mmCIF file of C-alpha atoms and ligand atoms in Angstrom:
data_model
loop_
_atom_site.group_PDB
_atom_site.id
_atom_site.type_symbol
_atom_site.label_atom_id
_atom_site.label_comp_id
_atom_site.label_asym_id
_atom_site.label_seq_id
_atom_site.Cartn_x
_atom_site.Cartn_y
_atom_site.Cartn_z
ATOM 1 C CA MET A 733 -4.580 51.353 193.432
ATOM 2 C CA LEU A 734 -2.398 53.901 195.148
ATOM 3 C CA ILE A 735 0.679 51.756 194.449
ATOM 4 C CA LYS A 736 -0.378 51.476 190.799
ATOM 5 C CA ASN A 737 -0.654 55.271 190.547
ATOM 6 C CA VAL A 738 2.773 55.725 192.092
ATOM 7 C CA SER A 739 4.350 53.284 189.633
ATOM 8 C CA ALA A 740 2.520 54.913 186.719
ATOM 9 C CA LYS A 741 3.902 58.290 187.795
ATOM 10 C CA LEU A 742 7.356 56.798 188.119
ATOM 11 C CA LEU A 743 7.050 55.320 184.639
ATOM 12 C CA VAL A 744 6.027 58.672 183.155
ATOM 13 C CA ALA A 745 8.866 60.429 184.968
ATOM 14 C CA THR A 746 11.349 57.830 183.697
ATOM 15 C CA LEU A 747 10.095 58.234 180.130
ATOM 16 C CA VAL A 748 10.377 62.023 180.347
ATOM 17 C CA VAL A 749 13.965 61.784 181.612
ATOM 18 C CA ALA A 750 14.778 59.164 178.954
ATOM 19 C CA ALA A 751 13.416 61.452 176.234
ATOM 20 C CA PHE A 752 15.998 64.053 177.224
ATOM 21 C CA ILE A 753 18.847 61.581 177.525
ATOM 22 C CA THR A 754 18.219 59.722 174.268
ATOM 23 C CA PRO A 755 19.377 62.490 171.907
ATOM 24 C CA LEU A 756 22.802 62.355 173.546
ATOM 25 C CA THR A 757 23.283 58.841 172.266
ATOM 26 C CA SER A 758 21.534 59.550 168.954
ATOM 27 C CA LEU A 759 18.355 57.906 167.786
ATOM 28 C CA GLY A 760 18.089 55.548 170.715
ATOM 29 C CA GLN A 761 21.473 53.887 170.031
ATOM 30 C CA LYS A 762 22.751 52.469 173.291
ATOM 31 C CA ALA A 763 26.075 53.852 174.451
ATOM 32 C CA SER A 764 28.680 51.361 173.257
ATOM 33 C CA PRO A 765 30.463 49.578 176.111
ATOM 34 C CA VAL A 766 33.608 49.374 173.982
ATOM 35 C CA ALA A 767 33.802 52.654 172.047
ATOM 36 C CA PRO A 768 36.631 54.829 173.359
ATOM 37 C CA ASN A 769 35.488 57.975 175.111
ATOM 38 C CA ARG A 770 35.619 61.265 173.275
ATOM 39 C CA ALA A 771 38.238 62.843 175.532
ATOM 40 C CA GLN A 772 40.686 59.974 174.918
ATOM 41 C CA VAL A 773 40.157 60.100 171.168
ATOM 42 C CA GLU A 774 40.362 63.873 171.024
ATOM 43 C CA ALA A 775 43.694 63.996 172.859
ATOM 44 C CA VAL A 776 45.337 61.284 170.761
ATOM 45 C CA VAL A 777 44.019 62.543 167.412
ATOM 46 C CA ARG A 778 45.212 66.082 168.206
ATOM 47 C CA GLU A 779 48.650 64.705 169.058
ATOM 48 C CA ALA A 780 48.788 62.753 165.795
ATOM 49 C CA TYR A 781 47.565 65.746 163.806
ATOM 50 C CA ASP A 782 50.265 68.002 165.246
ATOM 51 C CA LYS A 783 52.977 65.372 164.922
ATOM 52 C CA PHE A 784 52.407 64.635 161.238
ATOM 53 C CA GLN A 785 51.095 67.944 159.941
ATOM 54 C CA SER A 786 54.473 69.029 158.544
ATOM 55 C CA ASN A 787 55.217 65.675 156.845
ATOM 56 C CA THR A 788 55.606 66.337 153.122
ATOM 57 C CA SER A 789 56.611 62.853 151.941
ATOM 58 C CA GLY A 790 54.974 61.394 148.866
ATOM 59 C CA LYS A 791 53.157 63.120 146.027
ATOM 60 C CA ASN A 792 49.670 63.582 144.638
ATOM 61 C CA ALA A 793 48.381 61.017 142.164
ATOM 62 C CA ASP A 794 48.922 62.465 138.700
ATOM 63 C CA TYR A 795 47.678 59.749 136.341
ATOM 64 C CA ILE A 796 44.230 61.293 136.854
ATOM 65 C CA PRO A 797 45.006 64.918 135.838
ATOM 66 C CA PHE A 798 42.473 66.484 138.239
ATOM 67 C CA LEU A 799 44.148 64.883 141.262
ATOM 68 C CA ALA A 800 47.554 66.369 140.422
ATOM 69 C CA GLN A 801 46.112 69.854 140.992
ATOM 70 C CA VAL A 802 44.521 69.206 144.387
ATOM 71 C CA ASP A 803 46.215 71.251 147.149
ATOM 72 C CA SER A 804 48.571 68.701 148.655
ATOM 73 C CA LYS A 805 48.747 70.594 151.959
ATOM 74 C CA MET A 806 45.128 69.809 152.838
ATOM 75 C CA PHE A 807 44.915 67.555 155.876
ATOM 76 C CA GLY A 808 41.873 66.433 157.841
ATOM 77 C CA VAL A 809 41.086 63.713 160.374
ATOM 78 C CA ALA A 810 37.729 62.463 161.668
ATOM 79 C CA VAL A 811 36.726 59.764 164.109
ATOM 80 C CA VAL A 812 33.147 58.520 164.428
ATOM 81 C CA SER A 813 32.358 55.996 167.137
ATOM 82 C CA THR A 814 29.649 53.356 166.990
ATOM 83 C CA ASP A 815 27.707 55.373 169.533
ATOM 84 C CA ASN A 816 27.981 58.405 167.272
ATOM 85 C CA GLN A 817 30.513 60.525 169.030
ATOM 86 C CA ILE A 818 32.301 62.586 166.419
ATOM 87 C CA PHE A 819 35.663 64.232 166.665
ATOM 88 C CA SER A 820 37.321 65.979 163.728
ATOM 89 C CA ILE A 821 40.240 68.299 163.126
ATOM 90 C CA GLY A 822 41.776 70.142 160.163
ATOM 91 C CA GLU A 823 40.288 70.200 156.664
ATOM 92 C CA VAL A 824 36.893 68.600 157.256
ATOM 93 C CA LYS A 825 34.767 70.432 154.675
ATOM 94 C CA TYR A 826 36.596 69.689 151.425
ATOM 95 C CA ALA A 827 34.936 66.940 149.369
ATOM 96 C CA PHE A 828 37.707 64.829 147.876
ATOM 97 C CA SER A 829 37.089 61.949 145.494
ATOM 98 C CA ILE A 830 36.501 58.677 147.285
ATOM 99 C CA GLN A 831 38.379 56.744 144.559
ATOM 100 C CA SER A 832 39.181 53.156 145.531
ATOM 101 C CA ILE A 833 37.450 53.390 148.904
ATOM 102 C CA SER A 834 34.264 53.140 146.825
ATOM 103 C CA LYS A 835 35.206 49.535 146.060
ATOM 104 C CA VAL A 836 34.345 48.511 149.622
ATOM 105 C CA TYR A 837 30.788 49.795 149.350
ATOM 106 C CA THR A 838 30.117 48.421 145.877
ATOM 107 C CA LEU A 839 31.279 45.070 147.247
ATOM 108 C CA ALA A 840 28.811 45.495 150.113
ATOM 109 C CA LEU A 841 25.988 46.342 147.693
ATOM 110 C CA ALA A 842 26.802 43.373 145.449
ATOM 111 C CA MET A 843 26.573 41.092 148.490
ATOM 112 C CA GLU A 844 23.247 42.654 149.504
ATOM 113 C CA GLU A 845 21.932 41.831 146.039
ATOM 114 C CA LEU A 846 23.509 38.462 145.257
ATOM 115 C CA GLY A 847 24.580 37.059 148.612
ATOM 116 C CA ALA A 848 28.171 36.664 149.787
ATOM 117 C CA ASP A 849 28.734 33.202 148.274
ATOM 118 C CA ARG A 850 27.933 34.239 144.738
ATOM 119 C CA VAL A 851 30.103 37.332 144.987
ATOM 120 C CA PHE A 852 32.994 35.273 146.368
ATOM 121 C CA ASP A 853 32.534 32.758 143.563
ATOM 122 C CA ARG A 854 32.539 35.419 140.833
ATOM 123 C CA ILE A 855 35.297 37.658 142.200
ATOM 124 C CA GLY A 856 37.377 35.832 144.867
ATOM 125 C CA SER A 857 39.334 37.351 147.722
ATOM 126 C CA GLU A 858 43.047 36.695 147.171
ATOM 127 C CA PRO A 859 45.625 39.436 147.701
ATOM 128 C CA THR A 860 47.482 40.088 144.456
ATOM 129 C CA GLY A 861 50.773 41.363 145.922
ATOM 130 C CA ARG A 862 50.893 43.672 142.921
ATOM 131 C CA ALA A 863 49.905 47.222 142.046
ATOM 132 C CA PHE A 864 46.198 48.032 142.196
ATOM 133 C CA ASN A 865 45.944 48.307 138.401
ATOM 134 C CA SER A 866 48.120 45.307 137.596
ATOM 135 C CA VAL A 867 47.591 43.550 134.258
ATOM 136 C CA THR A 868 49.850 40.632 135.160
ATOM 137 C CA ALA A 869 47.672 39.845 138.197
ATOM 138 C CA VAL A 870 44.691 39.430 135.877
ATOM 139 C CA VAL A 871 46.647 37.185 133.557
ATOM 140 C CA GLU A 872 48.402 35.106 136.191
ATOM 141 C CA MET A 873 45.893 34.672 139.004
ATOM 142 C CA PRO A 874 43.600 31.657 138.701
ATOM 143 C CA THR A 875 40.551 33.817 139.458
ATOM 144 C CA HIS A 876 41.769 36.628 137.133
ATOM 145 C CA THR A 877 39.680 39.063 139.188
ATOM 146 C CA GLY A 878 41.882 38.667 142.323
ATOM 147 C CA ASN A 879 39.730 40.436 144.882
ATOM 148 C CA PRO A 880 37.054 43.165 144.907
ATOM 149 C CA LEU A 881 39.490 45.897 145.996
ATOM 150 C CA VAL A 882 41.952 45.913 143.066
ATOM 151 C CA ASN A 883 40.837 47.617 139.864
ATOM 152 C CA ALA A 884 40.093 44.451 137.872
ATOM 153 C CA GLY A 885 38.136 42.792 140.699
ATOM 154 C CA ALA A 886 36.362 46.058 141.468
ATOM 155 C CA ILE A 887 35.259 46.620 137.870
ATOM 156 C CA ALA A 888 33.966 43.029 137.834
ATOM 157 C CA THR A 889 32.174 43.659 141.153
ATOM 158 C CA THR A 890 30.539 46.782 139.705
ATOM 159 C CA SER A 891 29.421 44.653 136.750
ATOM 160 C CA LEU A 892 27.470 42.458 139.196
ATOM 161 C CA ILE A 893 25.175 45.285 140.323
ATOM 162 C CA LEU A 894 21.678 44.616 139.061
ATOM 163 C CA GLY A 895 19.673 47.178 137.083
ATOM 164 C CA LYS A 896 17.793 47.614 133.831
ATOM 165 C CA ASP A 897 20.406 50.036 132.477
ATOM 166 C CA ALA A 898 23.596 51.882 133.411
ATOM 167 C CA ASN A 899 21.669 54.789 134.961
ATOM 168 C CA GLU A 900 19.714 52.565 137.281
ATOM 169 C CA LYS A 901 22.866 50.730 138.382
ATOM 170 C CA TRP A 902 24.718 53.987 138.997
ATOM 171 C CA SER A 903 21.920 55.573 140.989
ATOM 172 C CA LYS A 904 21.640 52.456 143.152
ATOM 173 C CA ILE A 905 25.358 52.644 143.886
ATOM 174 C CA LEU A 906 25.254 56.354 144.748
ATOM 175 C CA ASP A 907 22.196 55.860 146.922
ATOM 176 C CA PHE A 908 23.877 52.985 148.761
ATOM 177 C CA TYR A 909 27.011 55.051 149.449
ATOM 178 C CA SER A 910 24.791 57.888 150.703
ATOM 179 C CA ARG A 911 23.040 55.551 153.123
ATOM 180 C CA ALA A 912 26.407 54.333 154.407
ATOM 181 C CA ALA A 913 27.480 57.978 154.924
ATOM 182 C CA GLY A 914 24.147 58.997 156.423
ATOM 183 C CA GLU A 915 23.729 61.888 154.009
ATOM 184 C CA LYS A 916 23.376 62.502 150.303
ATOM 185 C CA LEU A 917 26.645 62.218 148.408
ATOM 186 C CA THR A 918 27.230 63.536 144.894
ATOM 187 C CA LEU A 919 29.483 62.979 141.902
ATOM 188 C CA ILE A 920 32.402 65.400 141.408
ATOM 189 C CA ASP A 921 31.882 65.953 137.715
ATOM 190 C CA ASP A 922 35.373 67.345 137.030
ATOM 191 C CA VAL A 923 37.014 64.284 138.574
ATOM 192 C CA TYR A 924 34.763 61.981 136.566
ATOM 193 C CA LYS A 925 35.555 63.783 133.294
ATOM 194 C CA SER A 926 39.278 63.832 134.068
ATOM 195 C CA GLU A 927 39.393 60.100 134.808
ATOM 196 C CA ALA A 928 37.016 59.110 131.999
ATOM 197 C CA ALA A 929 39.349 60.822 129.527
ATOM 198 C CA THR A 930 42.404 58.930 130.793
ATOM 199 C CA ASN A 931 41.168 55.465 131.824
ATOM 200 C CA ALA A 932 42.435 53.378 128.911
ATOM 201 C CA GLY A 933 44.181 51.078 131.409
ATOM 202 C CA ASN A 934 40.926 50.213 133.186
ATOM 203 C CA LYS A 935 39.221 49.636 129.830
ATOM 204 C CA ALA A 936 42.038 47.251 128.925
ATOM 205 C CA LEU A 937 41.552 45.402 132.232
ATOM 206 C CA SER A 938 37.834 45.068 131.498
ATOM 207 C CA MET A 939 38.529 43.560 128.070
ATOM 208 C CA LEU A 940 40.988 41.100 129.589
ATOM 209 C CA LEU A 941 38.335 40.092 132.099
ATOM 210 C CA ALA A 942 35.926 39.597 129.190
ATOM 211 C CA LYS A 943 38.452 37.264 127.570
ATOM 212 C CA TYR A 944 38.472 35.156 130.763
ATOM 213 C CA GLU A 945 34.656 35.456 131.170
ATOM 214 C CA ARG A 946 35.128 37.164 134.530
ATOM 215 C CA ILE A 947 33.061 40.304 133.895
ATOM 216 C CA TYR A 948 29.282 40.090 134.154
ATOM 217 C CA ALA A 949 27.928 43.042 132.160
ATOM 218 C CA ASP A 950 29.143 45.123 129.228
ATOM 219 C CA PRO A 951 32.860 45.797 129.977
ATOM 220 C CA PHE A 952 32.974 49.481 128.989
ATOM 221 C CA GLU A 953 29.639 50.233 130.630
ATOM 222 C CA SER A 954 31.039 48.662 133.813
ATOM 223 C CA VAL A 955 34.223 50.754 133.606
ATOM 224 C CA ASP A 956 32.134 53.902 133.163
ATOM 225 C CA ILE A 957 29.994 53.158 136.241
ATOM 226 C CA TYR A 958 33.156 52.245 138.154
ATOM 227 C CA THR A 959 34.747 55.571 137.114
ATOM 228 C CA LYS A 960 31.682 57.409 138.409
ATOM 229 C CA GLN A 961 31.748 55.566 141.717
ATOM 230 C CA CYS A 962 35.428 56.550 142.134
ATOM 231 C CA SER A 963 34.470 60.197 141.494
ATOM 232 C CA VAL A 964 31.984 60.461 144.358
ATOM 233 C CA GLY A 965 32.896 63.308 146.716
ATOM 234 C CA VAL A 966 33.205 62.777 150.460
ATOM 235 C CA ASN A 967 34.578 64.913 153.223
ATOM 236 C CA VAL A 968 36.536 63.256 155.966
ATOM 237 C CA ILE A 969 33.582 63.170 158.399
ATOM 238 C CA GLN A 970 31.331 61.499 155.832
ATOM 239 C CA LEU A 971 34.072 58.969 155.146
ATOM 240 C CA ALA A 972 34.479 58.229 158.858
ATOM 241 C CA ARG A 973 30.712 57.683 159.084
ATOM 242 C CA MET A 974 30.889 55.231 156.195
ATOM 243 C CA GLY A 975 33.567 53.370 158.139
ATOM 244 C CA ALA A 976 31.597 53.564 161.362
ATOM 245 C CA THR A 977 28.685 51.868 159.581
ATOM 246 C CA LEU A 978 30.969 48.871 159.067
ATOM 247 C CA ALA A 979 32.259 49.089 162.632
ATOM 248 C CA ASN A 980 28.666 49.097 163.861
ATOM 249 C CA ASN A 981 27.740 45.757 162.266
ATOM 250 C CA GLY A 982 26.417 47.405 159.111
ATOM 251 C CA LYS A 983 24.083 49.837 160.895
ATOM 252 C CA ASN A 984 24.732 53.529 160.322
ATOM 253 C CA PRO A 985 25.347 54.921 163.834
ATOM 254 C CA VAL A 986 23.960 58.317 162.853
ATOM 255 C CA THR A 987 20.727 57.379 161.095
ATOM 256 C CA GLY A 988 20.148 54.003 162.756
ATOM 257 C CA VAL A 989 19.556 52.444 159.304
ATOM 258 C CA GLN A 990 20.836 48.889 158.767
ATOM 259 C CA VAL A 991 22.657 49.578 155.487
ATOM 260 C CA ILE A 992 24.712 46.375 155.229
ATOM 261 C CA LYS A 993 23.611 42.939 156.434
ATOM 262 C CA ALA A 994 25.503 42.212 159.635
ATOM 263 C CA ALA A 995 26.425 38.750 158.307
ATOM 264 C CA ASN A 996 28.307 40.335 155.386
ATOM 265 C CA VAL A 997 30.462 42.648 157.489
ATOM 266 C CA PRO A 998 33.185 40.067 158.317
ATOM 267 C CA TYR A 999 33.655 39.297 154.608
ATOM 268 C CA ILE A 1000 34.126 42.972 153.864
ATOM 269 C CA LEU A 1001 36.517 43.609 156.750
ATOM 270 C CA SER A 1002 38.648 40.552 156.032
ATOM 271 C CA THR A 1003 38.964 41.620 152.398
ATOM 272 C CA MET A 1004 40.002 45.106 153.532
ATOM 273 C CA MET A 1005 42.589 43.601 155.850
ATOM 274 C CA MET A 1006 44.148 41.557 153.056
ATOM 275 C CA ALA A 1007 43.919 43.975 150.167
ATOM 276 C CA GLY A 1008 42.772 47.397 151.353
ATOM 277 C CA LEU A 1009 46.185 48.990 150.878
ATOM 278 C CA TYR A 1010 47.123 46.878 147.836
ATOM 279 C CA ASP A 1011 50.755 45.819 147.859
ATOM 280 C CA GLY A 1012 51.132 47.798 151.085
ATOM 281 C CA SER A 1013 48.539 45.608 152.848
ATOM 282 C CA GLY A 1014 50.966 43.159 154.473
ATOM 283 C CA GLY A 1015 53.059 45.912 156.030
ATOM 284 C CA TRP A 1016 49.894 47.676 157.157
ATOM 285 C CA ALA A 1017 48.546 44.522 158.843
ATOM 286 C CA TRP A 1018 51.919 44.024 160.524
ATOM 287 C CA LYS A 1019 52.136 47.553 161.881
ATOM 288 C CA VAL A 1020 48.530 48.597 162.425
ATOM 289 C CA GLY A 1021 46.340 45.485 162.465
ATOM 290 C CA LEU A 1022 43.149 47.159 161.293
ATOM 291 C CA PRO A 1023 41.014 46.663 158.180
ATOM 292 C CA ALA A 1024 41.363 49.788 156.076
ATOM 293 C CA LYS A 1025 40.904 51.095 152.572
ATOM 294 C CA SER A 1026 42.793 53.766 150.692
ATOM 295 C CA GLY A 1027 42.017 55.838 147.621
ATOM 296 C CA VAL A 1028 44.307 57.776 145.293
ATOM 297 C CA GLY A 1029 42.286 60.892 146.161
ATOM 298 C CA GLY A 1030 44.227 60.858 149.455
ATOM 299 C CA GLY A 1031 41.659 59.297 151.777
ATOM 300 C CA ILE A 1032 42.066 56.284 154.021
ATOM 301 C CA VAL A 1033 39.411 54.866 156.308
ATOM 302 C CA ALA A 1034 40.233 52.306 159.001
ATOM 303 C CA VAL A 1035 37.569 50.329 160.827
ATOM 304 C CA VAL A 1036 37.758 49.259 164.471
ATOM 305 C CA PRO A 1037 34.988 46.663 164.806
ATOM 306 C CA GLY A 1038 32.486 47.510 167.543
ATOM 307 C CA LYS A 1039 34.265 50.768 168.333
ATOM 308 C CA GLY A 1040 34.257 53.121 165.363
ATOM 309 C CA ALA A 1041 36.235 54.343 162.381
ATOM 310 C CA ILE A 1042 38.966 56.837 161.663
ATOM 311 C CA ALA A 1043 39.242 58.620 158.318
ATOM 312 C CA VAL A 1044 42.126 60.790 157.195
ATOM 313 C CA PHE A 1045 42.513 62.936 154.090
ATOM 314 C CA SER A 1046 45.929 64.045 152.816
ATOM 315 C CA PRO A 1047 46.655 63.871 149.065
ATOM 316 C CA ARG A 1048 50.351 62.914 149.046
ATOM 317 C CA LEU A 1049 50.725 59.201 148.276
ATOM 318 C CA ASP A 1050 53.453 56.595 148.599
ATOM 319 C CA ASP A 1051 54.506 54.309 145.733
ATOM 320 C CA ALA A 1052 51.648 51.877 146.378
ATOM 321 C CA GLY A 1053 49.077 54.710 146.031
ATOM 322 C CA ASN A 1054 48.315 55.093 149.747
ATOM 323 C CA SER A 1055 48.246 58.480 151.520
ATOM 324 C CA VAL A 1056 51.457 58.810 153.510
ATOM 325 C CA LYS A 1057 50.109 61.069 156.260
ATOM 326 C CA ALA A 1058 46.867 59.117 156.576
ATOM 327 C CA GLN A 1059 48.835 55.944 157.229
ATOM 328 C CA ARG A 1060 51.023 57.625 159.839
ATOM 329 C CA VAL A 1061 48.082 59.202 161.686
ATOM 330 C CA ILE A 1062 46.051 56.003 161.809
ATOM 331 C CA GLU A 1063 49.074 53.978 162.890
ATOM 332 C CA TYR A 1064 49.727 56.441 165.723
ATOM 333 C CA VAL A 1065 46.118 56.567 166.925
ATOM 334 C CA ALA A 1066 45.685 52.783 166.701
ATOM 335 C CA GLU A 1067 48.825 52.232 168.742
ATOM 336 C CA LYS A 1068 47.929 54.793 171.439
ATOM 337 C CA LEU A 1069 44.340 53.543 171.783
ATOM 338 C CA ASP A 1070 45.167 49.809 171.588
ATOM 339 C CA PHE A 1071 43.112 49.253 168.441
ATOM 340 C CA ASN A 1072 45.316 46.599 166.770
ATOM 341 C CA LEU A 1073 42.931 43.644 166.410
ATOM 342 C CA PHE A 1074 45.751 41.142 166.680
ATOM 343 C CA SER A 1075 46.938 42.517 169.982
ATOM 344 C CA PRO A 1076 45.414 41.030 173.133
ATOM 345 C CA ARG A 1077 45.440 44.605 174.450
ATOM 346 C CA SER A 1078 42.663 45.447 171.974
ATOM 347 C CA VAL A 1079 40.275 43.478 174.193
ATOM 348 C CA GLY A 1080 41.640 44.904 177.403
ATOM 349 C CA LEU A 1081 44.304 42.308 178.303
ATOM 350 C CA LYS A 1082 47.307 44.148 179.661
ATOM 351 C CA GLY A 1083 50.765 42.611 179.809
ATOM 352 C CA ASN A 1084 54.367 43.454 179.313
HETATM 353 O O1 DON B 1309 40.753 53.207 138.811
HETATM 354 C C1 DON B 1309 41.591 53.951 139.298
HETATM 355 O O2 DON B 1309 42.776 53.887 138.990
HETATM 356 C C2 DON B 1309 41.141 54.972 140.311
HETATM 357 N N1 DON B 1309 39.821 55.423 140.023
HETATM 358 C C3 DON B 1309 41.130 54.396 141.692
HETATM 359 C C4 DON B 1309 42.464 53.838 142.119
HETATM 360 C C5 DON B 1309 42.724 53.959 143.574
HETATM 361 O O3 DON B 1309 42.145 54.731 144.283
HETATM 362 C C6 DON B 1309 43.838 53.138 144.097
HETATM 363 N N2 DON B 1309 44.096 53.549 145.467
HETATM 364 N N3 DON B 1309 44.854 53.651 146.241
#
């Protein structure tokens, strides 16, 4: 009896201590054995930030008039680990338009609704080797859609989202993105209006897809929903959290909500690896070795499976439409922290 009382007291004491420790690792998430520690990340990200801050290569996207006016000097970096350690530096409050990074999460939602096989069958996952808005890729590729991360494949993926009307489909998409970010996201109306007034090219792609029977709802309705999804605002911390949800097997490390089925995560990451930076994807895989996705708003998010995600915002783009500074920062951090998935060092094997 006495022994029982002692162990009961010990149990209570342990629970009390645990209650104070748990908030440190957020919502009962166990500390990740593989996530890099905050001090390491902080030092390397600061170095990268300082090193590339003065880089002025590239220029803002201007085919969407709103984006041409965004202050091209803005620069922010955020890292969120799978055990919810957050480190950020620079411009972390500005909500920029997510643009093509949205394609990743609409793909994830389509797979939640239809299953991965049906999405693969209807869209495919072949790199196009061409610009993100290429017409020739639609004409020449056997699938016509290419993959879910180029405009044609993304518009077709958006057309797969189920719903009784356009409003229901759009609110499901926005809600899904918000769950991936762990907080409510909203449309940037001025970006939406600016792109909606100038998106004849995407409408043309949707009609071509209709010709090949590779779009699965009304083409112009699908382009409109797609344009809205591209106009969702995120700051760099929210974007890093969206990436960390993928790194954490589909479970948001902040809210603990399983947003994406774990089984679908490898399909998403492999697609990002092959096509996330469009016709810059091969060079990116060669140099950095991480699945990533860019947007013409200036954001890039890179995912380090099991460990976390890094998001960078800087509006100046290269010719392929990828933020120049974001690429440099992620490349630097990935190299310093041994993140390249193709390097044996990423799993702790050291060699010369
Ligand atoms: O459809 C478009 O052209 C834009 N809403 C998105 C393109 C984009 O972000 C390509 N990214 N690098």
